[in-house]
mmCIF file of C-alpha atoms in Angstrom:
data_model
loop_
_atom_site.group_PDB
_atom_site.id
_atom_site.type_symbol
_atom_site.label_atom_id
_atom_site.label_comp_id
_atom_site.label_asym_id
_atom_site.label_seq_id
_atom_site.Cartn_x
_atom_site.Cartn_y
_atom_site.Cartn_z
ATOM 1 C CA UNK A 20 151.023 204.116 109.127
ATOM 2 C CA UNK A 21 152.956 202.098 106.575
ATOM 3 C CA UNK A 22 153.017 198.528 107.844
ATOM 4 C CA UNK A 23 155.109 197.176 104.970
ATOM 5 C CA UNK A 24 158.112 199.146 103.784
ATOM 6 C CA UNK A 25 160.523 198.748 100.926
ATOM 7 C CA UNK A 26 163.161 201.329 101.640
ATOM 8 C CA UNK A 27 165.060 201.030 98.368
ATOM 9 C CA UNK A 28 163.159 202.673 95.500
ATOM 10 C CA UNK A 29 165.508 201.160 92.947
ATOM 11 C CA UNK A 30 168.228 198.546 92.466
ATOM 12 C CA UNK A 31 170.610 198.080 89.555
ATOM 13 C CA UNK A 32 172.348 194.738 88.989
ATOM 14 C CA UNK A 33 174.535 193.159 86.327
ATOM 15 C CA UNK A 34 173.188 190.136 84.447
ATOM 16 C CA UNK A 35 174.249 186.885 86.116
ATOM 17 C CA UNK A 36 174.763 188.444 89.537
ATOM 18 C CA UNK A 37 172.501 188.211 92.563
ATOM 19 C CA UNK A 38 169.635 190.663 93.129
ATOM 20 C CA UNK A 39 168.580 191.181 96.736
ATOM 21 C CA UNK A 40 165.345 193.043 97.404
ATOM 22 C CA UNK A 41 164.467 193.951 100.973
ATOM 23 C CA UNK A 42 161.259 194.504 102.876
ATOM 24 C CA UNK A 43 160.462 195.438 106.497
ATOM 25 C CA UNK A 44 157.168 195.147 108.309
ATOM 26 C CA UNK A 45 155.723 196.277 111.609
ATOM 27 C CA UNK A 46 152.549 194.210 112.124
ATOM 28 C CA UNK A 47 153.176 191.046 114.142
ATOM 29 C CA UNK A 48 149.818 189.639 112.977
ATOM 30 C CA UNK A 49 151.049 189.054 109.430
ATOM 31 C CA UNK A 50 151.132 185.306 108.758
ATOM 32 C CA UNK A 51 152.073 185.203 105.086
ATOM 33 C CA UNK A 52 154.438 187.269 103.017
ATOM 34 C CA UNK A 53 154.431 187.435 99.245
ATOM 35 C CA UNK A 54 156.510 188.895 96.458
ATOM 36 C CA UNK A 55 155.051 190.167 93.224
ATOM 37 C CA UNK A 56 156.597 191.376 89.998
ATOM 38 C CA UNK A 57 154.888 194.105 88.024
ATOM 39 C CA UNK A 58 155.308 195.639 84.594
ATOM 40 C CA UNK A 59 153.786 199.050 83.777
ATOM 41 C CA UNK A 60 150.054 198.999 82.979
ATOM 42 C CA UNK A 61 149.782 195.329 83.977
ATOM 43 C CA UNK A 62 148.615 193.582 87.103
ATOM 44 C CA UNK A 63 151.148 192.185 89.582
ATOM 45 C CA UNK A 64 152.321 188.622 88.958
ATOM 46 C CA UNK A 65 152.739 186.390 91.999
ATOM 47 C CA UNK A 66 156.316 185.110 92.386
ATOM 48 C CA UNK A 67 156.794 183.398 95.705
ATOM 49 C CA UNK A 68 155.439 183.400 99.242
ATOM 50 C CA UNK A 69 156.535 182.357 102.703
ATOM 51 C CA UNK A 70 154.620 181.452 105.804
ATOM 52 C CA UNK A 71 155.548 183.163 109.051
ATOM 53 C CA UNK A 72 156.441 179.764 110.528
ATOM 54 C CA UNK A 73 159.262 179.283 108.009
ATOM 55 C CA UNK A 74 162.485 181.176 107.464
ATOM 56 C CA UNK A 75 163.213 180.240 103.856
ATOM 57 C CA UNK A 76 161.343 179.262 100.718
ATOM 58 C CA UNK A 77 162.884 178.492 97.361
ATOM 59 C CA UNK A 78 161.434 178.300 93.860
ATOM 60 C CA UNK A 79 163.897 178.055 91.019
ATOM 61 C CA UNK A 80 165.938 181.242 90.836
ATOM 62 C CA UNK A 81 163.868 182.900 93.549
ATOM 63 C CA UNK A 82 164.451 182.493 97.284
ATOM 64 C CA UNK A 83 162.679 184.385 100.027
ATOM 65 C CA UNK A 84 164.158 184.683 103.513
ATOM 66 C CA UNK A 85 162.188 185.699 106.576
ATOM 67 C CA UNK A 86 163.692 187.023 109.812
ATOM 68 C CA UNK A 87 160.776 187.304 112.210
ATOM 69 C CA UNK A 88 162.753 188.761 115.083
ATOM 70 C CA UNK A 89 163.921 191.610 112.861
ATOM 71 C CA UNK A 90 160.575 191.797 111.030
ATOM 72 C CA UNK A 91 162.492 191.663 107.786
ATOM 73 C CA UNK A 92 162.262 189.648 104.608
ATOM 74 C CA UNK A 93 164.282 189.571 101.449
ATOM 75 C CA UNK A 94 163.965 188.186 97.944
ATOM 76 C CA UNK A 95 167.064 186.796 96.280
ATOM 77 C CA UNK A 96 167.159 186.307 92.519
ATOM 78 C CA UNK A 97 170.073 184.193 91.280
ATOM 79 C CA UNK A 98 171.221 184.535 88.580
ATOM 80 C CA UNK A 99 169.597 187.805 87.563
ATOM 81 C CA UNK A 100 168.409 188.115 83.964
ATOM 82 C CA UNK A 101 167.451 191.192 81.913
ATOM 83 C CA UNK A 102 163.871 189.883 81.798
ATOM 84 C CA UNK A 103 163.734 190.261 85.577
ATOM 85 C CA UNK A 104 163.729 194.046 85.150
ATOM 86 C CA UNK A 105 160.420 195.195 86.654
ATOM 87 C CA UNK A 106 158.932 196.646 89.835
ATOM 88 C CA UNK A 107 158.952 194.203 92.737
ATOM 89 C CA UNK A 108 156.385 194.485 95.493
ATOM 90 C CA UNK A 109 156.514 192.901 98.882
ATOM 91 C CA UNK A 110 153.076 192.152 100.386
ATOM 92 C CA UNK A 111 151.789 190.742 103.647
ATOM 93 C CA UNK A 112 148.581 189.134 104.827
ATOM 94 C CA UNK A 113 147.225 189.047 108.351
ATOM 95 C CA UNK A 114 145.765 185.824 109.714
ATOM 96 C CA UNK A 115 142.194 184.638 109.791
ATOM 97 C CA UNK A 116 139.877 185.040 106.833
ATOM 98 C CA UNK A 117 141.803 187.844 105.137
ATOM 99 C CA UNK A 118 142.787 185.828 102.079
ATOM 100 C CA UNK A 119 142.318 188.727 99.738
ATOM 101 C CA UNK A 120 143.511 191.561 101.911
ATOM 102 C CA UNK A 121 147.136 192.238 101.174
ATOM 103 C CA UNK A 122 149.199 195.134 102.468
ATOM 104 C CA UNK A 123 151.820 196.183 99.936
ATOM 105 C CA UNK A 124 155.132 197.951 100.174
ATOM 106 C CA UNK A 125 155.892 200.848 97.857
ATOM 107 C CA UNK A 126 157.874 198.712 95.432
ATOM 108 C CA UNK A 127 161.479 198.516 94.248
ATOM 109 C CA UNK A 128 162.413 199.046 90.612
ATOM 110 C CA UNK A 129 164.904 196.373 89.600
ATOM 111 C CA UNK A 130 167.038 196.952 86.520
ATOM 112 C CA UNK A 131 169.225 194.110 85.294
ATOM 113 C CA UNK A 132 171.867 195.243 82.823
ATOM 114 C CA UNK A 133 173.109 192.848 80.106
ATOM 115 C CA UNK B 7 142.341 178.150 82.833
ATOM 116 C CA UNK B 8 141.465 181.750 82.001
ATOM 117 C CA UNK B 9 142.959 184.392 84.256
ATOM 118 C CA UNK B 10 141.306 187.283 86.016
ATOM 119 C CA UNK B 11 139.526 189.496 83.490
ATOM 120 C CA UNK B 12 138.852 193.157 84.056
ATOM 121 C CA UNK B 13 136.762 195.406 81.863
ATOM 122 C CA UNK B 14 137.122 197.960 80.530
ATOM 123 C CA UNK B 15 140.912 198.325 80.271
ATOM 124 C CA UNK B 16 140.799 202.092 79.917
ATOM 125 C CA UNK B 17 138.229 204.665 80.916
ATOM 126 C CA UNK B 18 138.030 208.454 80.828
ATOM 127 C CA UNK B 19 135.410 210.132 82.979
ATOM 128 C CA UNK B 20 134.551 213.671 83.972
ATOM 129 C CA UNK B 21 134.736 214.909 87.540
ATOM 130 C CA UNK B 22 131.400 214.376 89.294
ATOM 131 C CA UNK B 23 130.383 211.379 87.199
ATOM 132 C CA UNK B 24 130.194 207.815 88.461
ATOM 133 C CA UNK B 25 131.883 204.730 87.083
ATOM 134 C CA UNK B 26 131.453 200.958 87.333
ATOM 135 C CA UNK B 27 134.324 198.546 86.810
ATOM 136 C CA UNK B 28 133.917 194.827 86.301
ATOM 137 C CA UNK B 29 136.007 191.827 87.312
ATOM 138 C CA UNK B 30 135.606 188.152 86.426
ATOM 139 C CA UNK B 31 137.722 185.939 88.700
ATOM 140 C CA UNK B 32 139.455 182.711 87.824
ATOM 141 C CA UNK B 33 136.927 179.912 87.569
ATOM 142 C CA UNK B 34 136.362 178.386 91.007
ATOM 143 C CA UNK B 35 137.806 181.330 92.916
ATOM 144 C CA UNK B 36 135.308 182.777 95.368
ATOM 145 C CA UNK B 37 137.329 185.602 96.867
ATOM 146 C CA UNK B 38 137.635 188.821 94.879
ATOM 147 C CA UNK B 39 139.599 191.825 96.093
ATOM 148 C CA UNK B 40 140.034 195.293 94.669
ATOM 149 C CA UNK B 41 143.092 197.526 94.877
ATOM 150 C CA UNK B 42 143.899 201.043 93.787
ATOM 151 C CA UNK B 43 147.363 201.876 92.490
ATOM 152 C CA UNK B 44 148.536 205.474 92.290
ATOM 153 C CA UNK B 45 152.086 206.829 91.937
ATOM 154 C CA UNK B 46 151.963 208.515 95.326
ATOM 155 C CA UNK B 47 150.179 205.884 97.437
ATOM 156 C CA UNK B 48 151.246 202.633 95.821
ATOM 157 C CA UNK B 49 148.898 199.649 95.919
ATOM 158 C CA UNK B 50 146.110 200.129 98.422
ATOM 159 C CA UNK B 51 143.430 197.641 99.411
ATOM 160 C CA UNK B 52 139.852 198.744 98.719
ATOM 161 C CA UNK B 53 137.667 195.784 99.702
ATOM 162 C CA UNK B 54 137.296 192.023 99.506
ATOM 163 C CA UNK B 55 134.225 189.967 98.705
ATOM 164 C CA UNK B 56 133.693 186.304 99.447
ATOM 165 C CA UNK B 57 130.509 184.446 98.544
ATOM 166 C CA UNK B 58 128.704 187.722 97.793
ATOM 167 C CA UNK B 59 129.577 189.226 101.185
ATOM 168 C CA UNK B 60 132.022 192.016 101.863
ATOM 169 C CA UNK B 61 134.556 190.464 104.199
ATOM 170 C CA UNK B 62 137.154 193.219 104.499
ATOM 171 C CA UNK B 63 137.234 196.909 103.733
ATOM 172 C CA UNK B 64 140.113 199.334 103.323
ATOM 173 C CA UNK B 65 140.321 202.951 104.335
ATOM 174 C CA UNK B 66 138.477 204.584 101.452
ATOM 175 C CA UNK B 67 135.484 206.959 101.479
ATOM 176 C CA UNK B 68 131.950 205.694 101.004
ATOM 177 C CA UNK B 69 132.015 206.840 97.365
ATOM 178 C CA UNK B 70 133.825 203.570 96.699
ATOM 179 C CA UNK B 71 131.554 200.570 96.812
ATOM 180 C CA UNK B 72 131.411 197.094 95.409
ATOM 181 C CA UNK B 73 129.395 193.960 95.132
ATOM 182 C CA UNK B 74 129.800 190.335 94.167
ATOM 183 C CA UNK B 75 127.353 188.193 92.263
ATOM 184 C CA UNK B 76 126.473 184.533 92.746
ATOM 185 C CA UNK B 77 128.867 183.542 89.940
ATOM 186 C CA UNK B 78 131.690 185.329 91.868
ATOM 187 C CA UNK B 79 131.961 188.136 89.317
ATOM 188 C CA UNK B 80 132.430 191.466 91.010
ATOM 189 C CA UNK B 81 131.854 195.113 90.264
ATOM 190 C CA UNK B 82 133.163 198.203 91.954
ATOM 191 C CA UNK B 83 131.531 201.581 91.705
ATOM 192 C CA UNK B 84 132.927 205.022 92.340
ATOM 193 C CA UNK B 85 130.435 207.833 92.608
ATOM 194 C CA UNK B 86 131.024 211.593 92.358
ATOM 195 C CA UNK B 87 134.430 211.123 90.782
ATOM 196 C CA UNK B 88 137.302 213.352 91.849
ATOM 197 C CA UNK B 89 140.533 214.074 90.002
ATOM 198 C CA UNK B 90 142.391 212.136 92.687
ATOM 199 C CA UNK B 91 140.484 208.978 91.772
ATOM 200 C CA UNK B 92 142.583 208.676 88.627
ATOM 201 C CA UNK B 93 144.431 205.412 89.122
ATOM 202 C CA UNK B 94 144.945 201.851 88.001
ATOM 203 C CA UNK B 95 142.241 199.710 89.616
ATOM 204 C CA UNK B 96 143.241 196.105 90.077
ATOM 205 C CA UNK B 97 141.127 193.106 90.847
ATOM 206 C CA UNK B 98 142.533 189.911 92.350
ATOM 207 C CA UNK B 99 140.984 186.528 92.935
ATOM 208 C CA UNK B 100 141.985 183.732 95.266
ATOM 209 C CA UNK B 101 140.684 180.394 96.517
ATOM 210 C CA UNK B 102 140.985 179.573 100.198
ATOM 211 C CA UNK B 103 143.061 176.493 100.804
ATOM 212 C CA UNK B 104 145.240 176.838 97.724
ATOM 213 C CA UNK B 105 147.727 179.254 99.252
ATOM 214 C CA UNK B 106 147.696 182.993 99.786
ATOM 215 C CA UNK B 107 148.956 184.078 96.385
ATOM 216 C CA UNK B 108 146.238 186.222 94.877
ATOM 217 C CA UNK B 109 146.060 186.360 91.095
ATOM 218 C CA UNK B 110 145.629 189.788 89.587
ATOM 219 C CA UNK B 111 143.927 191.010 86.461
ATOM 220 C CA UNK B 112 145.530 193.535 84.128
ATOM 221 C CA UNK B 113 143.614 196.393 85.694
ATOM 222 C CA UNK B 114 141.410 199.227 84.549
ATOM 223 C CA UNK B 115 143.129 202.552 83.990
ATOM 224 C CA UNK B 116 140.698 205.264 85.075
ATOM 225 C CA UNK B 117 141.406 208.860 84.169
ATOM 226 C CA UNK B 118 139.226 211.590 85.659
ATOM 227 C CA UNK B 119 139.319 214.934 83.840
#
């Protein structure tokens, strides 16, 4: 039972344009959603998070949108840069004391072309 | 502030052996979690320790175990290794009250032959 899904295995974008990465979830108990960026043979790097009580969070070029009714979130990167090329993981955390228990999607490979 | 440190970075073991991986969290972080990353299954949660107690556990067999010491450093152990245990093992640390973003180490690449 995959509770967090990233249905697009890959995304290719031109430098300077917008990258939109999508994520769907099924568990209504998730209270925080996070996005991570990962390079091969390295650990994920935290990018941005959003609480389930908000619908938008912005940090520089990164914006995350949450649609609770659709159980859908997206990460927007504007403008996209070649250095953004990596695997992006969506993750979710259920409430309570589960600070360290994250459920991850399968990841989306983002390629930004110069 | 130093990040999450995992040792060793690479490890080759033979099927049937056991292995111990180590993780030192960010100073002040008391929660340490372990994840397994494989090409087929993605990133899967193994277990979480907080103040030396296992607080959450993922859906892995009993061959996978862990512990946390009083200084928050953590170890995970895999006994009777199987070929399918070959993976990148990631450790993450977090501090309650500072937000949910866990900080990951670079991982230990375990290869079972």
